[in-house]
PDB file of C-alpha atoms in Angstrom:
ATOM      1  CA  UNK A   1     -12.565  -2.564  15.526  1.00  0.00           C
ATOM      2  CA  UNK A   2     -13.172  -2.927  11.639  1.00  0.00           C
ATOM      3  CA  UNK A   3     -13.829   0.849  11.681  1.00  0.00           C
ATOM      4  CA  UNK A   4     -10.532   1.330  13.476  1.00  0.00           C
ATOM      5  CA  UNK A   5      -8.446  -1.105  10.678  1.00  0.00           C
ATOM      6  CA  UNK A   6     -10.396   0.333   7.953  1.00  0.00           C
ATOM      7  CA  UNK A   7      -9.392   3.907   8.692  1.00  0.00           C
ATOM      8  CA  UNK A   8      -5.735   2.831   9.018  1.00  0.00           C
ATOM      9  CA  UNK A   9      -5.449   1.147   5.905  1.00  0.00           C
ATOM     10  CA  UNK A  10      -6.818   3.828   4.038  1.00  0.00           C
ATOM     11  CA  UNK A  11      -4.629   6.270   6.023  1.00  0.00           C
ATOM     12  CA  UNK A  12      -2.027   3.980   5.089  1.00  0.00           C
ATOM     13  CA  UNK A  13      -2.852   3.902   1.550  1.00  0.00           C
ATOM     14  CA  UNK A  14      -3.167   7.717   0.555  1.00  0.00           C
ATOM     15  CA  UNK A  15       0.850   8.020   2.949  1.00  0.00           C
ATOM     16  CA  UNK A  16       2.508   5.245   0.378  1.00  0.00           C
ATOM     17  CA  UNK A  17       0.126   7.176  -2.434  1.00  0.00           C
ATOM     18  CA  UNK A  18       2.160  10.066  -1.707  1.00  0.00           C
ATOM     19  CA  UNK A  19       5.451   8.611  -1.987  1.00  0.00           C
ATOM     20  CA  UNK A  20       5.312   7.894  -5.778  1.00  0.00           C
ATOM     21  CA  UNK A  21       8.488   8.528  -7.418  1.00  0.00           C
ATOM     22  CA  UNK A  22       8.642  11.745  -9.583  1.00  0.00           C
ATOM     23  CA  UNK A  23       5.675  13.380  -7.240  1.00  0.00           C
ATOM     24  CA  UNK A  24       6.149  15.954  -5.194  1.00  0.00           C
ATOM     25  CA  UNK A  25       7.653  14.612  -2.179  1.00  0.00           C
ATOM     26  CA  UNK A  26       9.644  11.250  -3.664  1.00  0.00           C
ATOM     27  CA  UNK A  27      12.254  12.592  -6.204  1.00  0.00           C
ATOM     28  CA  UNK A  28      15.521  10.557  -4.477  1.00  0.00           C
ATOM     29  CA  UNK A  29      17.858   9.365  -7.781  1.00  0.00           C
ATOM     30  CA  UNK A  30      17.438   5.191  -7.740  1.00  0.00           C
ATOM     31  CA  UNK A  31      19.116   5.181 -11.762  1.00  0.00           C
ATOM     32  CA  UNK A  32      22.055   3.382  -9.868  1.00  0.00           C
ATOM     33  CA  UNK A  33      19.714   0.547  -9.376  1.00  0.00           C
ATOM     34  CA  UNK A  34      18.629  -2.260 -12.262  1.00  0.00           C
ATOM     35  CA  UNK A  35      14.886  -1.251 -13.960  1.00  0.00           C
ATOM     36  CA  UNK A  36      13.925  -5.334 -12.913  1.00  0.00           C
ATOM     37  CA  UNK A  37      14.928  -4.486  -9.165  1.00  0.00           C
ATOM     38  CA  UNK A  38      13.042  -0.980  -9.094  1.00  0.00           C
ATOM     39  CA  UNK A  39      10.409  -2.203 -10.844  1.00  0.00           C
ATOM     40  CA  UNK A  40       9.642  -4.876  -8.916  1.00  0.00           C
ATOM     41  CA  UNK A  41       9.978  -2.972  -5.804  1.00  0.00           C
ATOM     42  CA  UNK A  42       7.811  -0.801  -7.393  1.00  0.00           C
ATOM     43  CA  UNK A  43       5.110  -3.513  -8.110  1.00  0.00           C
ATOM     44  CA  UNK A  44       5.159  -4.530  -5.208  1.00  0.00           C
ATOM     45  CA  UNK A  45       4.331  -1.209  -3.228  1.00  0.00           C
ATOM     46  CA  UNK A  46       1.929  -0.354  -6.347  1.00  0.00           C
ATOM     47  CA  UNK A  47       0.294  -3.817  -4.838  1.00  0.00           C
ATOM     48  CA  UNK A  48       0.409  -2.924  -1.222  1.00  0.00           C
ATOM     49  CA  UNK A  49      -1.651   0.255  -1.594  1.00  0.00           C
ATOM     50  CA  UNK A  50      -3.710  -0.977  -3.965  1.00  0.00           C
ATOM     51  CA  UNK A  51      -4.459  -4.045  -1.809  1.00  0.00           C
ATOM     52  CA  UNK A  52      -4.435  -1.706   1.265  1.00  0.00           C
ATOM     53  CA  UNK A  53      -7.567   0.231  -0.162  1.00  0.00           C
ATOM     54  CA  UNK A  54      -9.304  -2.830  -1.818  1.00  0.00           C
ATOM     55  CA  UNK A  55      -8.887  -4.794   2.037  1.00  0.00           C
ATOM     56  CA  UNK A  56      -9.835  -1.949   3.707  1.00  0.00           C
ATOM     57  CA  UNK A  57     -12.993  -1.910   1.639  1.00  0.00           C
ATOM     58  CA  UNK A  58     -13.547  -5.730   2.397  1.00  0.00           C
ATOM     59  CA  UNK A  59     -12.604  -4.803   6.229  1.00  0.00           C
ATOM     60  CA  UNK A  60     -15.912  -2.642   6.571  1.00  0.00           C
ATOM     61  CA  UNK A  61     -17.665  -5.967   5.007  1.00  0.00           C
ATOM     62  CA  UNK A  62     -16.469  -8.158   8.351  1.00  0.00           C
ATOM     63  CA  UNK A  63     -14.644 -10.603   5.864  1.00  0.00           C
ATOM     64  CA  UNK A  64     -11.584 -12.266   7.524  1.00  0.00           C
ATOM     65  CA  UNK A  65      -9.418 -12.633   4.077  1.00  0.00           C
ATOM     66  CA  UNK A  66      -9.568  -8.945   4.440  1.00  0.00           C
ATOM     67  CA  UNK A  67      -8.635  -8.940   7.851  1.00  0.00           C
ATOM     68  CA  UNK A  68      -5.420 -11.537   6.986  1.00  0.00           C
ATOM     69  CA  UNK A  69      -4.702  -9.202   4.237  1.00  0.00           C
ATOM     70  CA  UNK A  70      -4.455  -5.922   6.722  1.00  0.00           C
ATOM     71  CA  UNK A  71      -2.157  -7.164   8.708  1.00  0.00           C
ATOM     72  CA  UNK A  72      -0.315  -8.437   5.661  1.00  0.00           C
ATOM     73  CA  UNK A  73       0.116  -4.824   4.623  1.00  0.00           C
ATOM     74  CA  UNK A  74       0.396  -3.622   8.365  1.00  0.00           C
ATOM     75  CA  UNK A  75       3.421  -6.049   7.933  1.00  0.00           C
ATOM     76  CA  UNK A  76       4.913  -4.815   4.640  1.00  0.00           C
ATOM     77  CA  UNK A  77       4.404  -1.428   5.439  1.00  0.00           C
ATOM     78  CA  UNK A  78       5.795  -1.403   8.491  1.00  0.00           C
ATOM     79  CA  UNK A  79       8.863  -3.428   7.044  1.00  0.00           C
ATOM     80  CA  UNK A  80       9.154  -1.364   4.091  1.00  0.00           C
ATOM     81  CA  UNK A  81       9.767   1.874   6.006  1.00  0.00           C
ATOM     82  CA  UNK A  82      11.909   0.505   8.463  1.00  0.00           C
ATOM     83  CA  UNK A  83      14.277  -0.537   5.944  1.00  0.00           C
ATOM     84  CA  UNK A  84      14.248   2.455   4.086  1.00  0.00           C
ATOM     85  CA  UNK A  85      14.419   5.350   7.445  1.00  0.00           C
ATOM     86  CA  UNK A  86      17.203   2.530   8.498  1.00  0.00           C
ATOM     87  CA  UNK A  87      18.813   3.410   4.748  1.00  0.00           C
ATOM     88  CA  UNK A  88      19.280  -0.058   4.059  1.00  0.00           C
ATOM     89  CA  UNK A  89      17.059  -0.290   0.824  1.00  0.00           C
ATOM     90  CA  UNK A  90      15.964   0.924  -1.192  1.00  0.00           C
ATOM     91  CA  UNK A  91      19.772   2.884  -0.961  1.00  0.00           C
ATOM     92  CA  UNK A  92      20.054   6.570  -2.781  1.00  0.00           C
ATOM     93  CA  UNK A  93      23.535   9.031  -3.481  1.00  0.00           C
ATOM     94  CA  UNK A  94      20.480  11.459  -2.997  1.00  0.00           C
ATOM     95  CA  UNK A  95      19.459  12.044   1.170  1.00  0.00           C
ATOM     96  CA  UNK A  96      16.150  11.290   1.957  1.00  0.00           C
ATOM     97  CA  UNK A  97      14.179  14.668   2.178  1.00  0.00           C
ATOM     98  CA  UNK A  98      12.460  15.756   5.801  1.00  0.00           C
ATOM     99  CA  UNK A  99       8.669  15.587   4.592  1.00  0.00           C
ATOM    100  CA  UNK A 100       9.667  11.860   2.971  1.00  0.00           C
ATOM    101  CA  UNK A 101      11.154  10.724   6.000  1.00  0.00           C
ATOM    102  CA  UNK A 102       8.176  12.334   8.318  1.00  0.00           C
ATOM    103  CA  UNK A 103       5.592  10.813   6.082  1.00  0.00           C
ATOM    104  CA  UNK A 104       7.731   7.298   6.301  1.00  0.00           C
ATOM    105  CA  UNK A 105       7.733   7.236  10.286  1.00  0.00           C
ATOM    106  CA  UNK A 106       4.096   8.580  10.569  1.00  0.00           C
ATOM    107  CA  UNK A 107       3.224   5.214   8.217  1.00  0.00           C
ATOM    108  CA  UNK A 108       5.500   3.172  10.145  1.00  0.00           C
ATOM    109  CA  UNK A 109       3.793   4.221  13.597  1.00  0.00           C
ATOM    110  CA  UNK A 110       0.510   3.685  11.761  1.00  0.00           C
ATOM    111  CA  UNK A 111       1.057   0.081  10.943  1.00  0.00           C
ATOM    112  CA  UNK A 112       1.559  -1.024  14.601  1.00  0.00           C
ATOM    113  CA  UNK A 113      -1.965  -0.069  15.377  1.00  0.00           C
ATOM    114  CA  UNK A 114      -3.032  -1.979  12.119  1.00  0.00           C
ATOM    115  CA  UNK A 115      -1.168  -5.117  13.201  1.00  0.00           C
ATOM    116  CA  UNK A 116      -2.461  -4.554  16.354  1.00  0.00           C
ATOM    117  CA  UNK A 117      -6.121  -4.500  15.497  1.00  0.00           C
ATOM    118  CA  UNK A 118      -5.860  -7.136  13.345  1.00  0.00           C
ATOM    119  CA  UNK A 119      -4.833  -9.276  15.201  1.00  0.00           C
ATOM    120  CA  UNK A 120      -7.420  -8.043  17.594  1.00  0.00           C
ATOM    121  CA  UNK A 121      -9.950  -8.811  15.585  1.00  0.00           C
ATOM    122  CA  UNK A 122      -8.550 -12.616  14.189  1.00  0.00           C
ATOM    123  CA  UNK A 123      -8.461 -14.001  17.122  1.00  0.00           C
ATOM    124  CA  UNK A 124     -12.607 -12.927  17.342  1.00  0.00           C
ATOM    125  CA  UNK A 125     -13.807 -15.269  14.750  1.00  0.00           C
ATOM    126  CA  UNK A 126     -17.477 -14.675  15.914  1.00  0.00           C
ATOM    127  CA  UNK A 127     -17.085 -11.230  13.904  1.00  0.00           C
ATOM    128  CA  UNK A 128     -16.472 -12.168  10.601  1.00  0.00           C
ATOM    129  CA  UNK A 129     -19.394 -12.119   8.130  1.00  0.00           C
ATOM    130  CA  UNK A 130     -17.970 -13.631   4.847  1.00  0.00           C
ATOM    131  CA  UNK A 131     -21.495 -14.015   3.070  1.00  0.00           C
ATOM    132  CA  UNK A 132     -21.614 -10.433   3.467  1.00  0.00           C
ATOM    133  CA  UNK A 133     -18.098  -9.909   1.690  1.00  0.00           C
ATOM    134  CA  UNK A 134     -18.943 -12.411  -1.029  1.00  0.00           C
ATOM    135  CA  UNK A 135     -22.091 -10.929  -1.899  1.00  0.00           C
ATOM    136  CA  UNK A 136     -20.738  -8.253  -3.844  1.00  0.00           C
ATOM    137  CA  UNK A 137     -18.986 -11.230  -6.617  1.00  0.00           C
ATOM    138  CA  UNK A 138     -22.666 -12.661  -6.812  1.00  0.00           C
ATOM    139  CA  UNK A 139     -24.193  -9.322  -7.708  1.00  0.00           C
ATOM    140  CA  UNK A 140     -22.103  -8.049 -10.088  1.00  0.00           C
ATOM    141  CA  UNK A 141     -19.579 -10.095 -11.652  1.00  0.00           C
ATOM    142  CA  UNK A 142     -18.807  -8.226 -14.346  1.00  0.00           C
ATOM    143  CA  UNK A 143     -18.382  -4.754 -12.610  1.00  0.00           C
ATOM    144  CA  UNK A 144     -16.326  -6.623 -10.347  1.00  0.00           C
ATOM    145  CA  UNK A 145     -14.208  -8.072 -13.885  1.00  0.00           C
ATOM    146  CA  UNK A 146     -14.364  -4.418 -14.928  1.00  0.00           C
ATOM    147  CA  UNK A 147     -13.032  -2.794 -11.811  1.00  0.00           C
ATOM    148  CA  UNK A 148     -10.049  -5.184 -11.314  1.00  0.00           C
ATOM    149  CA  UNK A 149      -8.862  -5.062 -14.881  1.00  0.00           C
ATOM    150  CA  UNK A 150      -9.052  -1.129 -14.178  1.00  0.00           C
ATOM    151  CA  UNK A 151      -7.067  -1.392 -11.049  1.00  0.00           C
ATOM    152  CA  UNK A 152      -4.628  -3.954 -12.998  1.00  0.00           C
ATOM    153  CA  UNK A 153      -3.882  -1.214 -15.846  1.00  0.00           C
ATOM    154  CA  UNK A 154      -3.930   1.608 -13.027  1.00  0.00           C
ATOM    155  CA  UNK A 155      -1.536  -0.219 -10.920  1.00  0.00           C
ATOM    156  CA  UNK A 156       0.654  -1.311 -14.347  1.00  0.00           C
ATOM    157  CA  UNK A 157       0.784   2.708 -15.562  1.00  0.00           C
ATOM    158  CA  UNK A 158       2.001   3.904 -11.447  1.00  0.00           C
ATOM    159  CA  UNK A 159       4.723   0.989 -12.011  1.00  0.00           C
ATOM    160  CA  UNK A 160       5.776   2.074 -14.700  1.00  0.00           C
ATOM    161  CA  UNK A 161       5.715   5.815 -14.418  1.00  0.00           C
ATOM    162  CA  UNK A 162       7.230   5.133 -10.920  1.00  0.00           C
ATOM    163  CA  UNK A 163      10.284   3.106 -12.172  1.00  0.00           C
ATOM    164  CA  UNK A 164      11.098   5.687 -15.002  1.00  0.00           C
ATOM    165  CA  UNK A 165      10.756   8.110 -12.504  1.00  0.00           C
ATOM    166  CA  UNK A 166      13.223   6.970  -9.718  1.00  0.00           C
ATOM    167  CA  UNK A 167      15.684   6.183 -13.104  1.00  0.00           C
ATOM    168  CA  UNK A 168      15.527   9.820 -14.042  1.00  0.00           C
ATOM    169  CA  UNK A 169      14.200   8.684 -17.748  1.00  0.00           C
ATOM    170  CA  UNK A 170      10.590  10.612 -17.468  1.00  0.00           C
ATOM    171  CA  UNK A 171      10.766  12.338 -20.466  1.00  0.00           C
ATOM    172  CA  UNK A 172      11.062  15.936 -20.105  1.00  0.00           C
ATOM    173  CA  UNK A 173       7.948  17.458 -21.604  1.00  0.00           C
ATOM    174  CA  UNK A 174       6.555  15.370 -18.722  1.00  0.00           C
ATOM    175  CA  UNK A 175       9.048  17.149 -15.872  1.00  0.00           C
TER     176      UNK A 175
END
């Protein structure tokens, strides 16, 4: 089962990884919105597939916080693209293009199985192994320091490239 929720959440992940505004597939107009509102939307999916790789990671480790924080993002992800294929938010003058909205069902129908297994799996307390999850703080905590203050400016530059983006203010040697 923590194969199963593992592969989801990273399935998960690299869908919502696609979606980044100003990529390829994401390039709806959101400048009608305020920068505070889109960028903390924006922080907050930046978070979820962030946190969707880094649990999936802990996942393979048996560790239940890992497991609580899968179906957490089985949750948001599955509320995140229902509100937007139901157009209710985040709300663009620009229509939603066909691969987007594909891409945005596929993760939708994906985080039913996470949610799913999840659960599974948290009502099985027998199968968690949180020494095993810990272990990796106790080796290392430094590269462990390291790597989260990487993901913290990673996550901060997609925010903020993501917000600019969906405002149409990407400067245009950048376009």
């Amino acid at each position: 089962m923590h194969n199963k929720i593992t592969w989801l959440l990273l399935i998960s992940a690299l869908l919502l990884i696609t979606l980044v505004p100003g990529g390829p597939i994401e390039n709806r107009d959101f400048s009608h919105l305020s920068p505070l509102l889109l960028s903390t939307f924006n922080l907050f999916l930046t978070t979820l597939g962030l946190g969707s790789l880094m649990a999936a990671y802990f996942v393979r480790l048996h560790a239940r916080w890992a497991i609580v924080a899968g179906m957490l993002a089985g949750i948001s992800y599955f509320i995140v693209y229902l509100l937007d294929l139901a157009r209710m938010f985040p709300v663009s003058p620009t229509p939603m293009p066909l691969l987007l909205e594909l891409i945005e069902i596929a993760g939708l129908i994906l985080s039913l199985p996470t949610m799913y297994w999840c659960l599974k799996v948290l009502t099985k307390t027998s199968l968690m192994n949180e020494e095993a999850a810990m272990e990796l703080h106790t080796r290392s905590p430094l590269s462990v320091f390291l790597l989260a203050c990487c993901i913290v400016v990673v996550g901060l530059m997609v925010v903020i490239f993501a917000t600019l983006a969906a405002m149409g203010r990407l400067p245009g040697w950048f376009m």
